[in-house]
mmCIF file with all atom_site columns, C-alpha atoms in Angstrom:
data_model
loop_
_atom_site.group_PDB
_atom_site.id
_atom_site.type_symbol
_atom_site.label_atom_id
_atom_site.label_alt_id
_atom_site.label_comp_id
_atom_site.label_asym_id
_atom_site.label_entity_id
_atom_site.label_seq_id
_atom_site.pdbx_PDB_ins_code
_atom_site.Cartn_x
_atom_site.Cartn_y
_atom_site.Cartn_z
_atom_site.occupancy
_atom_site.B_iso_or_equiv
_atom_site.pdbx_formal_charge
_atom_site.auth_seq_id
_atom_site.auth_comp_id
_atom_site.auth_asym_id
_atom_site.auth_atom_id
_atom_site.pdbx_PDB_model_num
ATOM 1   C CA . MET A 1 1   ? -35.725 -1.521  -36.061 1.00 50.00 ? 1   MET A CA 1
ATOM 2   C CA . PRO A 1 2   ? -38.114 0.365   -33.747 1.00 52.00 ? 2   PRO A CA 1
ATOM 3   C CA . THR A 1 3   ? -41.813 -0.204  -34.288 1.00 52.00 ? 3   THR A CA 1
ATOM 4   C CA . ALA A 1 4   ? -44.927 1.586   -33.086 1.00 54.00 ? 4   ALA A CA 1
ATOM 5   C CA . SER A 1 5   ? -44.993 -0.766  -30.128 1.00 54.00 ? 5   SER A CA 1
ATOM 6   C CA . GLY A 1 6   ? -41.407 0.113   -29.069 1.00 50.00 ? 6   GLY A CA 1
ATOM 7   C CA . PRO A 1 7   ? -37.820 -0.783  -29.889 1.00 53.00 ? 7   PRO A CA 1
ATOM 8   C CA . SER A 1 8   ? -36.898 -4.193  -31.131 1.00 55.00 ? 8   SER A CA 1
ATOM 9   C CA . PHE A 1 9   ? -33.667 -5.973  -30.246 1.00 51.00 ? 9   PHE A CA 1
ATOM 10  C CA . SER A 1 10  ? -31.722 -8.470  -32.279 1.00 55.00 ? 10  SER A CA 1
ATOM 11  C CA . ARG A 1 11  ? -30.821 -11.758 -30.652 1.00 57.00 ? 11  ARG A CA 1
ATOM 12  C CA . ARG A 1 12  ? -27.149 -10.921 -31.204 1.00 54.00 ? 12  ARG A CA 1
ATOM 13  C CA . GLY A 1 13  ? -27.532 -7.576  -29.399 1.00 48.00 ? 13  GLY A CA 1
ATOM 14  C CA . VAL A 1 14  ? -29.331 -9.148  -26.463 1.00 41.00 ? 14  VAL A CA 1
ATOM 15  C CA . LEU A 1 15  ? -26.725 -11.917 -26.294 1.00 45.00 ? 15  LEU A CA 1
ATOM 16  C CA . GLY A 1 16  ? -23.860 -9.388  -26.333 1.00 46.00 ? 16  GLY A CA 1
ATOM 17  C CA . PHE A 1 17  ? -25.506 -7.352  -23.599 1.00 42.00 ? 17  PHE A CA 1
ATOM 18  C CA . GLY A 1 18  ? -26.049 -10.495 -21.535 1.00 45.00 ? 18  GLY A CA 1
ATOM 19  C CA . ILE A 1 19  ? -22.448 -11.639 -21.924 1.00 48.00 ? 19  ILE A CA 1
ATOM 20  C CA . THR A 1 20  ? -21.149 -8.207  -20.900 1.00 43.00 ? 20  THR A CA 1
ATOM 21  C CA . GLY A 1 21  ? -23.362 -8.206  -17.813 1.00 45.00 ? 21  GLY A CA 1
ATOM 22  C CA . ALA A 1 22  ? -22.280 -11.722 -16.894 1.00 45.00 ? 22  ALA A CA 1
ATOM 23  C CA . MET A 1 23  ? -18.595 -10.776 -17.202 1.00 42.00 ? 23  MET A CA 1
ATOM 24  C CA . ILE A 1 24  ? -19.060 -7.748  -14.953 1.00 42.00 ? 24  ILE A CA 1
ATOM 25  C CA . ALA A 1 25  ? -20.895 -9.888  -12.391 1.00 44.00 ? 25  ALA A CA 1
ATOM 26  C CA . ALA A 1 26  ? -18.271 -12.637 -12.554 1.00 44.00 ? 26  ALA A CA 1
ATOM 27  C CA . PHE A 1 27  ? -15.281 -10.283 -12.378 1.00 44.00 ? 27  PHE A CA 1
ATOM 28  C CA . PRO A 1 28  ? -16.314 -7.313  -10.218 1.00 44.00 ? 28  PRO A CA 1
ATOM 29  C CA . ALA A 1 29  ? -12.690 -6.389  -9.516  1.00 44.00 ? 29  ALA A CA 1
ATOM 30  C CA . LEU A 1 30  ? -12.196 -5.678  -13.201 1.00 46.00 ? 30  LEU A CA 1
ATOM 31  C CA . ALA A 1 31  ? -15.243 -3.447  -13.238 1.00 38.00 ? 31  ALA A CA 1
ATOM 32  C CA . ALA A 1 32  ? -14.604 -1.632  -9.957  1.00 53.00 ? 32  ALA A CA 1
ATOM 33  C CA . GLY A 1 33  ? -10.869 -1.344  -9.668  1.00 61.00 ? 33  GLY A CA 1
ATOM 34  C CA . GLY A 1 34  ? -8.586  -4.285  -9.524  1.00 77.00 ? 34  GLY A CA 1
ATOM 35  C CA . ASN A 1 35  ? -5.146  -5.023  -8.261  1.00 85.00 ? 35  ASN A CA 1
ATOM 36  C CA . TYR A 1 36  ? -2.566  -2.525  -9.463  1.00 95.00 ? 36  TYR A CA 1
ATOM 37  C CA . GLU A 1 37  ? 1.053   -1.827  -8.681  1.00 97.00 ? 37  GLU A CA 1
ATOM 38  C CA . ALA A 1 38  ? 1.429   1.869   -7.974  1.00 98.00 ? 38  ALA A CA 1
ATOM 39  C CA . MET A 1 39  ? 0.269   5.438   -7.890  1.00 98.00 ? 39  MET A CA 1
ATOM 40  C CA . LEU A 1 40  ? 2.413   7.935   -9.803  1.00 99.00 ? 40  LEU A CA 1
ATOM 41  C CA . VAL A 1 41  ? 2.517   11.459  -8.366  1.00 99.00 ? 41  VAL A CA 1
ATOM 42  C CA . ASN A 1 42  ? 4.038   14.033  -10.670 1.00 98.00 ? 42  ASN A CA 1
ATOM 43  C CA . CYS A 1 43  ? 3.753   17.545  -12.070 1.00 98.00 ? 43  CYS A CA 1
ATOM 44  C CA . ILE A 1 44  ? 1.225   19.129  -14.415 1.00 98.00 ? 44  ILE A CA 1
ATOM 45  C CA . ASP A 1 45  ? 4.024   20.302  -16.737 1.00 98.00 ? 45  ASP A CA 1
ATOM 46  C CA . PRO A 1 46  ? 3.314   18.888  -20.225 1.00 98.00 ? 46  PRO A CA 1
ATOM 47  C CA . ARG A 1 47  ? 7.060   18.593  -20.861 1.00 98.00 ? 47  ARG A CA 1
ATOM 48  C CA . VAL A 1 48  ? 7.235   15.580  -18.525 1.00 98.00 ? 48  VAL A CA 1
ATOM 49  C CA . ALA A 1 49  ? 4.029   13.769  -19.515 1.00 97.00 ? 49  ALA A CA 1
ATOM 50  C CA . THR A 1 50  ? 5.591   11.456  -22.105 1.00 97.00 ? 50  THR A CA 1
ATOM 51  C CA . GLY A 1 51  ? 8.711   10.868  -20.023 1.00 98.00 ? 51  GLY A CA 1
ATOM 52  C CA . SER A 1 52  ? 6.591   9.934   -17.003 1.00 98.00 ? 52  SER A CA 1
ATOM 53  C CA . TRP A 1 53  ? 4.582   7.424   -19.010 1.00 98.00 ? 53  TRP A CA 1
ATOM 54  C CA . ALA A 1 54  ? 7.780   5.921   -20.449 1.00 98.00 ? 54  ALA A CA 1
ATOM 55  C CA . TYR A 1 55  ? 9.370   5.758   -16.992 1.00 98.00 ? 55  TYR A CA 1
ATOM 56  C CA . MET A 1 56  ? 6.421   3.827   -15.558 1.00 98.00 ? 56  MET A CA 1
ATOM 57  C CA . ALA A 1 57  ? 6.145   1.544   -18.598 1.00 98.00 ? 57  ALA A CA 1
ATOM 58  C CA . GLY A 1 58  ? 9.878   0.845   -18.397 1.00 97.00 ? 58  GLY A CA 1
ATOM 59  C CA . ARG A 1 59  ? 9.412   -0.446  -14.867 1.00 96.00 ? 59  ARG A CA 1
ATOM 60  C CA . GLY A 1 60  ? 6.664   -2.836  -15.896 1.00 96.00 ? 60  GLY A CA 1
ATOM 61  C CA . TYR A 1 61  ? 3.800   -0.644  -14.659 1.00 97.00 ? 61  TYR A CA 1
ATOM 62  C CA . LYS A 1 62  ? 2.130   0.041   -18.014 1.00 96.00 ? 62  LYS A CA 1
ATOM 63  C CA . ASP A 1 63  ? -1.633  0.111   -17.359 1.00 95.00 ? 63  ASP A CA 1
ATOM 64  C CA . LEU A 1 64  ? -0.956  -0.936  -13.750 1.00 97.00 ? 64  LEU A CA 1
ATOM 65  C CA . TYR A 1 65  ? -0.843  2.435   -11.989 1.00 97.00 ? 65  TYR A CA 1
ATOM 66  C CA . SER A 1 66  ? -3.106  5.297   -11.079 1.00 96.00 ? 66  SER A CA 1
ATOM 67  C CA . HIS A 1 67  ? -1.925  8.830   -11.662 1.00 97.00 ? 67  HIS A CA 1
ATOM 68  C CA . PHE A 1 68  ? -2.201  11.917  -9.466  1.00 98.00 ? 68  PHE A CA 1
ATOM 69  C CA . VAL A 1 69  ? -1.059  15.081  -11.198 1.00 98.00 ? 69  VAL A CA 1
ATOM 70  C CA . VAL A 1 70  ? -0.586  18.338  -9.293  1.00 98.00 ? 70  VAL A CA 1
ATOM 71  C CA . ALA A 1 71  ? 1.701   21.330  -9.808  1.00 98.00 ? 71  ALA A CA 1
ATOM 72  C CA . GLY A 1 72  ? 5.120   20.274  -8.556  1.00 98.00 ? 72  GLY A CA 1
ATOM 73  C CA . GLY A 1 73  ? 4.088   16.649  -8.005  1.00 98.00 ? 73  GLY A CA 1
ATOM 74  C CA . PRO A 1 74  ? 5.542   15.673  -4.614  1.00 99.00 ? 74  PRO A CA 1
ATOM 75  C CA . ILE A 1 75  ? 6.523   19.320  -4.022  1.00 99.00 ? 75  ILE A CA 1
ATOM 76  C CA . GLY A 1 76  ? 2.842   20.243  -4.230  1.00 98.00 ? 76  GLY A CA 1
ATOM 77  C CA . VAL A 1 77  ? 2.047   17.548  -1.671  1.00 98.00 ? 77  VAL A CA 1
ATOM 78  C CA . VAL A 1 78  ? 4.521   18.792  0.970   1.00 98.00 ? 78  VAL A CA 1
ATOM 79  C CA . SER A 1 79  ? 5.279   22.490  0.410   1.00 98.00 ? 79  SER A CA 1
ATOM 80  C CA . PRO A 1 80  ? 3.481   24.953  2.707   1.00 98.00 ? 80  PRO A CA 1
ATOM 81  C CA . LYS A 1 81  ? 2.909   27.129  -0.395  1.00 97.00 ? 81  LYS A CA 1
ATOM 82  C CA . PHE A 1 82  ? 0.406   24.535  -1.632  1.00 98.00 ? 82  PHE A CA 1
ATOM 83  C CA . ALA A 1 83  ? -1.202  23.558  1.685   1.00 97.00 ? 83  ALA A CA 1
ATOM 84  C CA . ASP A 1 84  ? -4.747  23.982  0.341   1.00 96.00 ? 84  ASP A CA 1
ATOM 85  C CA . TRP A 1 85  ? -4.209  21.135  -2.153  1.00 93.00 ? 85  TRP A CA 1
ATOM 86  C CA . GLN A 1 86  ? -2.676  18.589  0.163   1.00 97.00 ? 86  GLN A CA 1
ATOM 87  C CA . GLN A 1 87  ? -5.789  17.041  1.720   1.00 98.00 ? 87  GLN A CA 1
ATOM 88  C CA . THR A 1 88  ? -7.017  16.246  -1.793  1.00 97.00 ? 88  THR A CA 1
ATOM 89  C CA . PHE A 1 89  ? -3.885  14.187  -2.407  1.00 98.00 ? 89  PHE A CA 1
ATOM 90  C CA . TRP A 1 90  ? -4.240  12.217  0.835   1.00 98.00 ? 90  TRP A CA 1
ATOM 91  C CA . GLU A 1 91  ? -7.887  11.456  0.147   1.00 98.00 ? 91  GLU A CA 1
ATOM 92  C CA . ASN A 1 92  ? -7.024  10.404  -3.396  1.00 98.00 ? 92  ASN A CA 1
ATOM 93  C CA . LEU A 1 93  ? -4.251  8.129   -2.132  1.00 98.00 ? 93  LEU A CA 1
ATOM 94  C CA . ALA A 1 94  ? -6.638  6.503   0.354   1.00 98.00 ? 94  ALA A CA 1
ATOM 95  C CA . ILE A 1 95  ? -9.260  5.746   -2.288  1.00 96.00 ? 95  ILE A CA 1
ATOM 96  C CA . THR A 1 96  ? -6.571  4.520   -4.683  1.00 96.00 ? 96  THR A CA 1
ATOM 97  C CA . ILE A 1 97  ? -5.464  2.022   -2.044  1.00 97.00 ? 97  ILE A CA 1
ATOM 98  C CA . ASP A 1 98  ? -9.085  0.950   -1.481  1.00 95.00 ? 98  ASP A CA 1
ATOM 99  C CA . LEU A 1 99  ? -9.986  0.638   -5.169  1.00 95.00 ? 99  LEU A CA 1
ATOM 100 C CA . HIS A 1 100 ? -6.712  -0.453  -6.726  1.00 95.00 ? 100 HIS A CA 1
ATOM 101 C CA . ALA A 1 101 ? -4.841  -2.245  -3.930  1.00 96.00 ? 101 ALA A CA 1
ATOM 102 C CA . ILE A 1 102 ? -1.602  -0.471  -4.885  1.00 97.00 ? 102 ILE A CA 1
ATOM 103 C CA . LYS A 1 103 ? 1.693   -1.547  -3.365  1.00 97.00 ? 103 LYS A CA 1
ATOM 104 C CA . ARG A 1 104 ? 3.799   1.567   -3.866  1.00 98.00 ? 104 ARG A CA 1
ATOM 105 C CA . VAL A 1 105 ? 3.817   5.278   -4.588  1.00 99.00 ? 105 VAL A CA 1
ATOM 106 C CA . VAL A 1 106 ? 6.190   6.736   -7.177  1.00 99.00 ? 106 VAL A CA 1
ATOM 107 C CA . GLY A 1 107 ? 6.885   10.434  -6.645  1.00 99.00 ? 107 GLY A CA 1
ATOM 108 C CA . LEU A 1 108 ? 8.667   12.337  -9.406  1.00 99.00 ? 108 LEU A CA 1
ATOM 109 C CA . THR A 1 109 ? 9.684   15.968  -9.406  1.00 99.00 ? 109 THR A CA 1
ATOM 110 C CA . HIS A 1 110 ? 11.357  17.460  -12.474 1.00 98.00 ? 110 HIS A CA 1
ATOM 111 C CA . ARG A 1 111 ? 14.016  19.931  -13.496 1.00 98.00 ? 111 ARG A CA 1
ATOM 112 C CA . ASP A 1 112 ? 13.044  23.505  -14.410 1.00 98.00 ? 112 ASP A CA 1
ATOM 113 C CA . CYS A 1 113 ? 9.768   23.212  -12.478 1.00 98.00 ? 113 CYS A CA 1
ATOM 114 C CA . GLY A 1 114 ? 7.715   26.384  -12.166 1.00 98.00 ? 114 GLY A CA 1
ATOM 115 C CA . ALA A 1 115 ? 5.964   25.112  -9.037  1.00 98.00 ? 115 ALA A CA 1
ATOM 116 C CA . ALA A 1 116 ? 9.367   24.508  -7.424  1.00 98.00 ? 116 ALA A CA 1
ATOM 117 C CA . ALA A 1 117 ? 10.221  28.159  -8.130  1.00 98.00 ? 117 ALA A CA 1
ATOM 118 C CA . VAL A 1 118 ? 6.949   29.214  -6.465  1.00 98.00 ? 118 VAL A CA 1
ATOM 119 C CA . ALA A 1 119 ? 7.722   27.031  -3.445  1.00 98.00 ? 119 ALA A CA 1
ATOM 120 C CA . TYR A 1 120 ? 11.456  27.715  -3.088  1.00 97.00 ? 120 TYR A CA 1
ATOM 121 C CA . GLY A 1 121 ? 12.228  30.873  -5.068  1.00 97.00 ? 121 GLY A CA 1
ATOM 122 C CA . ASP A 1 122 ? 13.656  31.546  -8.510  1.00 96.00 ? 122 ASP A CA 1
ATOM 123 C CA . ARG A 1 123 ? 17.153  30.424  -7.512  1.00 96.00 ? 123 ARG A CA 1
ATOM 124 C CA . VAL A 1 124 ? 16.067  26.817  -8.190  1.00 95.00 ? 124 VAL A CA 1
ATOM 125 C CA . LYS A 1 125 ? 15.861  27.743  -11.882 1.00 94.00 ? 125 LYS A CA 1
ATOM 126 C CA . ASN A 1 126 ? 19.421  29.086  -12.075 1.00 95.00 ? 126 ASN A CA 1
ATOM 127 C CA . ASP A 1 127 ? 21.407  26.972  -9.614  1.00 97.00 ? 127 ASP A CA 1
ATOM 128 C CA . LYS A 1 128 ? 21.281  23.221  -10.241 1.00 96.00 ? 128 LYS A CA 1
ATOM 129 C CA . ALA A 1 129 ? 22.809  22.333  -6.861  1.00 97.00 ? 129 ALA A CA 1
ATOM 130 C CA . HIS A 1 130 ? 20.200  24.474  -5.086  1.00 98.00 ? 130 HIS A CA 1
ATOM 131 C CA . GLU A 1 131 ? 17.464  22.970  -7.243  1.00 98.00 ? 131 GLU A CA 1
ATOM 132 C CA . THR A 1 132 ? 18.643  19.432  -6.449  1.00 98.00 ? 132 THR A CA 1
ATOM 133 C CA . ALA A 1 133 ? 18.875  20.154  -2.715  1.00 98.00 ? 133 ALA A CA 1
ATOM 134 C CA . ASN A 1 134 ? 15.329  21.542  -2.621  1.00 98.00 ? 134 ASN A CA 1
ATOM 135 C CA . HIS A 1 135 ? 13.888  18.700  -4.681  1.00 98.00 ? 135 HIS A CA 1
ATOM 136 C CA . LEU A 1 136 ? 15.679  16.158  -2.494  1.00 98.00 ? 136 LEU A CA 1
ATOM 137 C CA . GLU A 1 137 ? 14.319  17.807  0.661   1.00 98.00 ? 137 GLU A CA 1
ATOM 138 C CA . ALA A 1 138 ? 10.794  17.735  -0.799  1.00 98.00 ? 138 ALA A CA 1
ATOM 139 C CA . LEU A 1 139 ? 11.142  14.100  -1.869  1.00 99.00 ? 139 LEU A CA 1
ATOM 140 C CA . ARG A 1 140 ? 12.364  13.106  1.604   1.00 98.00 ? 140 ARG A CA 1
ATOM 141 C CA . ALA A 1 141 ? 9.417   14.929  3.183   1.00 98.00 ? 141 ALA A CA 1
ATOM 142 C CA . PHE A 1 142 ? 7.065   13.265  0.692   1.00 99.00 ? 142 PHE A CA 1
ATOM 143 C CA . ARG A 1 143 ? 8.465   9.817   1.510   1.00 99.00 ? 143 ARG A CA 1
ATOM 144 C CA . ALA A 1 144 ? 8.193   10.465  5.261   1.00 98.00 ? 144 ALA A CA 1
ATOM 145 C CA . ALA A 1 145 ? 4.608   11.712  4.954   1.00 98.00 ? 145 ALA A CA 1
ATOM 146 C CA . VAL A 1 146 ? 3.498   8.716   2.866   1.00 99.00 ? 146 VAL A CA 1
ATOM 147 C CA . ASN A 1 147 ? 5.296   6.320   5.235   1.00 98.00 ? 147 ASN A CA 1
ATOM 148 C CA . LYS A 1 148 ? 3.579   7.940   8.232   1.00 98.00 ? 148 LYS A CA 1
ATOM 149 C CA . ARG A 1 149 ? 0.069   7.809   6.737   1.00 98.00 ? 149 ARG A CA 1
ATOM 150 C CA . GLN A 1 150 ? 0.382   4.569   4.750   1.00 98.00 ? 150 GLN A CA 1
ATOM 151 C CA . PRO A 1 151 ? 3.252   2.539   6.273   1.00 98.00 ? 151 PRO A CA 1
ATOM 152 C CA . LYS A 1 152 ? 2.524   -0.558  4.162   1.00 97.00 ? 152 LYS A CA 1
ATOM 153 C CA . LEU A 1 153 ? 3.333   1.244   0.906   1.00 98.00 ? 153 LEU A CA 1
ATOM 154 C CA . ALA A 1 154 ? 6.791   1.339   -0.631  1.00 98.00 ? 154 ALA A CA 1
ATOM 155 C CA . VAL A 1 155 ? 7.816   4.803   -1.821  1.00 99.00 ? 155 VAL A CA 1
ATOM 156 C CA . HIS A 1 156 ? 10.109  5.402   -4.804  1.00 98.00 ? 156 HIS A CA 1
ATOM 157 C CA . THR A 1 157 ? 11.204  8.931   -5.658  1.00 99.00 ? 157 THR A CA 1
ATOM 158 C CA . GLY A 1 158 ? 13.262  10.670  -8.286  1.00 99.00 ? 158 GLY A CA 1
ATOM 159 C CA . ILE A 1 159 ? 14.003  13.830  -10.210 1.00 99.00 ? 159 ILE A CA 1
ATOM 160 C CA . MET A 1 160 ? 13.164  13.738  -13.909 1.00 99.00 ? 160 MET A CA 1
ATOM 161 C CA . ALA A 1 161 ? 15.221  15.686  -16.429 1.00 98.00 ? 161 ALA A CA 1
ATOM 162 C CA . LEU A 1 162 ? 13.344  17.255  -19.316 1.00 98.00 ? 162 LEU A CA 1
ATOM 163 C CA . ASP A 1 163 ? 14.741  14.533  -21.595 1.00 97.00 ? 163 ASP A CA 1
ATOM 164 C CA . GLY A 1 164 ? 12.790  11.946  -19.551 1.00 97.00 ? 164 GLY A CA 1
ATOM 165 C CA . SER A 1 165 ? 15.749  10.452  -17.697 1.00 98.00 ? 165 SER A CA 1
ATOM 166 C CA . VAL A 1 166 ? 15.243  10.016  -13.957 1.00 98.00 ? 166 VAL A CA 1
ATOM 167 C CA . GLU A 1 167 ? 17.777  10.312  -11.176 1.00 97.00 ? 167 GLU A CA 1
ATOM 168 C CA . ALA A 1 168 ? 16.500  7.959   -8.473  1.00 96.00 ? 168 ALA A CA 1
ATOM 169 C CA . MET A 1 169 ? 16.321  9.465   -5.016  1.00 91.00 ? 169 MET A CA 1
ATOM 170 C CA . GLY A 1 170 ? 15.375  6.346   -3.091  1.00 69.00 ? 170 GLY A CA 1
#
């Protein structure tokens, strides 16, 4: 209880504070970043949020990945329509490698994506073959760009259906 001379601290509170400080000092990697598996890059669309989490957890990456979310996911990283955003992704990937020591990037696009329609035209919403071809082209460009800038990282890509299933694209 605080007194006129200032706050008072219980021995238990001081001990807890001391233990926390000692743990942070002893395990700085836990405090500053750590050693994680991947970075997930996917779309802002709320319809794929739960499916994306389940996909990563199903591959053993639960709590072991960072997450970069941008309209279109990998499409936003490579399409000229979204050029103003792209440097932000590359800088984020670089700091993720520095802080989290990731080993791979997982890039997921998804069906019925509004950002894909902005990038490639409305036909992607009405023609599944056209949609698939454009997503595949974007995912290949994404893989090539990551491989060029960060050749030590593995890159896994896929197209997510709105039910959460993913068609692997490499």
